């Protein structure tokens, strides 16, 4: 896989492992990539700008304010000119800044301004690595589409033994090659993805909702974007960060979700992963319902919500070429999914088992069966990110080869 001609922006933050980034620069250049380098203040304590610039063959950037002298090369351009931003080593401090969206020095500012894929290679003391704050920061970053390589386990510079060593240069190189060399079969295609629950208000403080976390739908949006699609993610209320490289539209009710989905047309691909509430409250009140002593409990009147999947799948000039629905079932998975495929008019149903024993709702894994007109394809129990990656690849194959549907 060649990375010749690609440009990597390498951010070197503080840590004894910073010296290994010098070798990384050499290896990248040997492979024909150009490397722009940014040294954080911490990074400059461990490697000198002179050694970095000598290996990179170009000037090092190490101060936000130096850029004001150079009007053509602000932090925005610095990150935009790169194909990939690599943070190696990524200190606990810089990871925390990235998770919080801080922009108080050159490295954090261009990470916030970047629209390119980001790969982090964490390196730190094992206690710092295991700390809940670091793990939460990385989970946030991964949720936004940031890729991670390492850390490895072994002897640490602080004298302790454990996890926290910078991944080896070969492992970092191979992660870079995977990202930069990845094919983009969905380049030029537009996709819309619905995700999460919808909330149907009863009054300004109460609503009818469900337990969908949005993890699967958000992962699918990110996976389609990684294959080059221009993705609009229409998300109900979720506690997840907006994925990187995706346009996210936040909605609350099913009607808002339908309006946002229609606004995202025309599209080549529609994936309806949202757990849309089946009913809306007709007698919702603009003020909070009050308890009245001795009065009977209120009666909530419901009316059917629009079916977003069926609306998108209906024949017409704006129907996406591939419409994918999900079926959340607790029993007779395949039969119910096949019936849903016909009823909704879509091309594929991803049927998943949401019985309480499956742990699917809110969990990190999913057991799915793909049901289309050509039959059923059961997949093994997989991480939701893995389900998303495989589904995006399935969609790309179906659209480009036309062999699935
Ligand atoms: N869906 C939708 N709009 C709705 C209801 C469902 O877009 N108002 C979509 C979901 O995003 C999912 C598929 O339809 O892709 C199946 O949803 P599900 O709730 O499992 O099925 P229902 O249609 O509600 O049928 P049932 O309640 O009989 O299982």
JSON list of C-alpha atoms and ligand atoms in Angstrom, two decimals, residues 194 272-274 276-278 305-309 325-329 340 343-344, ligand 1:
[
{"chain": "A", "resi": 194, "resn": "UNK", "atom": "CA", "xyz": [-31.06, 8.21, 11.11]},
{"chain": "A", "resi": 272, "resn": "UNK", "atom": "CA", "xyz": [-32.68, 4.15, 9.03]},
{"chain": "A", "resi": 273, "resn": "UNK", "atom": "CA", "xyz": [-31.13, 2.97, 12.28]},
{"chain": "A", "resi": 274, "resn": "UNK", "atom": "CA", "xyz": [-33.19, 5.23, 14.54]},
{"chain": "A", "resi": 276, "resn": "UNK", "atom": "CA", "xyz": [-38.42, 6.06, 16.06]},
{"chain": "A", "resi": 277, "resn": "UNK", "atom": "CA", "xyz": [-41.30, 6.32, 18.52]},
{"chain": "A", "resi": 278, "resn": "UNK", "atom": "CA", "xyz": [-44.36, 4.76, 16.91]},
{"chain": "A", "resi": 305, "resn": "UNK", "atom": "CA", "xyz": [-46.05, 8.87, 13.80]},
{"chain": "A", "resi": 306, "resn": "UNK", "atom": "CA", "xyz": [-44.94, 9.05, 10.17]},
{"chain": "A", "resi": 307, "resn": "UNK", "atom": "CA", "xyz": [-42.86, 6.05, 9.09]},
{"chain": "A", "resi": 308, "resn": "UNK", "atom": "CA", "xyz": [-39.57, 7.59, 7.95]},
{"chain": "A", "resi": 309, "resn": "UNK", "atom": "CA", "xyz": [-38.16, 4.38, 6.45]},
{"chain": "A", "resi": 325, "resn": "UNK", "atom": "CA", "xyz": [-33.87, -0.45, 7.56]},
{"chain": "A", "resi": 326, "resn": "UNK", "atom": "CA", "xyz": [-33.30, -2.05, 10.93]},
{"chain": "A", "resi": 327, "resn": "UNK", "atom": "CA", "xyz": [-35.62, -4.44, 12.68]},
{"chain": "A", "resi": 328, "resn": "UNK", "atom": "CA", "xyz": [-35.43, -4.60, 16.43]},
{"chain": "A", "resi": 329, "resn": "UNK", "atom": "CA", "xyz": [-36.97, -7.92, 17.37]},
{"chain": "A", "resi": 340, "resn": "UNK", "atom": "CA", "xyz": [-40.78, -5.77, 7.48]},
{"chain": "A", "resi": 343, "resn": "UNK", "atom": "CA", "xyz": [-44.00, -3.84, 4.32]},
{"chain": "A", "resi": 344, "resn": "UNK", "atom": "CA", "xyz": [-41.54, -0.95, 4.31]},
{"chain": "B", "resi": 1, "resn": "LIG", "atom": "N1", "xyz": [-38.81, 3.34, 11.38]},
{"chain": "B", "resi": 1, "resn": "LIG", "atom": "C1", "xyz": [-38.94, 4.61, 10.86]},
{"chain": "B", "resi": 1, "resn": "LIG", "atom": "N2", "xyz": [-40.00, 5.39, 11.24]},
{"chain": "B", "resi": 1, "resn": "LIG", "atom": "C2", "xyz": [-40.92, 4.91, 12.10]},
{"chain": "B", "resi": 1, "resn": "LIG", "atom": "C3", "xyz": [-40.78, 3.61, 12.65]},
{"chain": "B", "resi": 1, "resn": "LIG", "atom": "C4", "xyz": [-39.71, 2.85, 12.26]},
{"chain": "B", "resi": 1, "resn": "LIG", "atom": "O1", "xyz": [-38.10, 5.04, 10.06]},
{"chain": "B", "resi": 1, "resn": "LIG", "atom": "N3", "xyz": [-41.91, 5.70, 12.47]},
{"chain": "B", "resi": 1, "resn": "LIG", "atom": "C5", "xyz": [-37.71, 2.51, 10.91]},
{"chain": "B", "resi": 1, "resn": "LIG", "atom": "C6", "xyz": [-36.63, 2.24, 11.92]},
{"chain": "B", "resi": 1, "resn": "LIG", "atom": "O2", "xyz": [-35.61, 3.21, 11.84]},
{"chain": "B", "resi": 1, "resn": "LIG", "atom": "C7", "xyz": [-36.14, 0.88, 11.49]},
{"chain": "B", "resi": 1, "resn": "LIG", "atom": "C8", "xyz": [-37.36, 0.20, 10.92]},
{"chain": "B", "resi": 1, "resn": "LIG", "atom": "O3", "xyz": [-38.25, 1.25, 10.61]},
{"chain": "B", "resi": 1, "resn": "LIG", "atom": "O4", "xyz": [-35.21, 0.98, 10.42]},
{"chain": "B", "resi": 1, "resn": "LIG", "atom": "C9", "xyz": [-38.03, -0.80, 11.81]},
{"chain": "B", "resi": 1, "resn": "LIG", "atom": "O5", "xyz": [-38.41, -0.24, 12.99]},
{"chain": "B", "resi": 1, "resn": "LIG", "atom": "P1", "xyz": [-39.07, -1.14, 14.19]},
{"chain": "B", "resi": 1, "resn": "LIG", "atom": "O6", "xyz": [-39.44, -0.22, 15.30]},
{"chain": "B", "resi": 1, "resn": "LIG", "atom": "O7", "xyz": [-38.22, -2.30, 14.48]},
{"chain": "B", "resi": 1, "resn": "LIG", "atom": "O8", "xyz": [-40.35, -1.72, 13.50]},
{"chain": "B", "resi": 1, "resn": "LIG", "atom": "P2", "xyz": [-41.77, -1.13, 13.41]},
{"chain": "B", "resi": 1, "resn": "LIG", "atom": "O9", "xyz": [-41.95, -0.58, 12.06]},
{"chain": "B", "resi": 1, "resn": "LIG", "atom": "O10", "xyz": [-42.07, -0.21, 14.55]},
{"chain": "B", "resi": 1, "resn": "LIG", "atom": "O11", "xyz": [-42.63, -2.45, 13.52]},
{"chain": "B", "resi": 1, "resn": "LIG", "atom": "P3", "xyz": [-42.94, -3.35, 14.84]},
{"chain": "B", "resi": 1, "resn": "LIG", "atom": "O12", "xyz": [-43.24, -2.38, 15.93]},
{"chain": "B", "resi": 1, "resn": "LIG", "atom": "O13", "xyz": [-44.05, -4.17, 14.37]},
{"chain": "B", "resi": 1, "resn": "LIG", "atom": "O14", "xyz": [-41.72, -4.16, 15.11]}
]
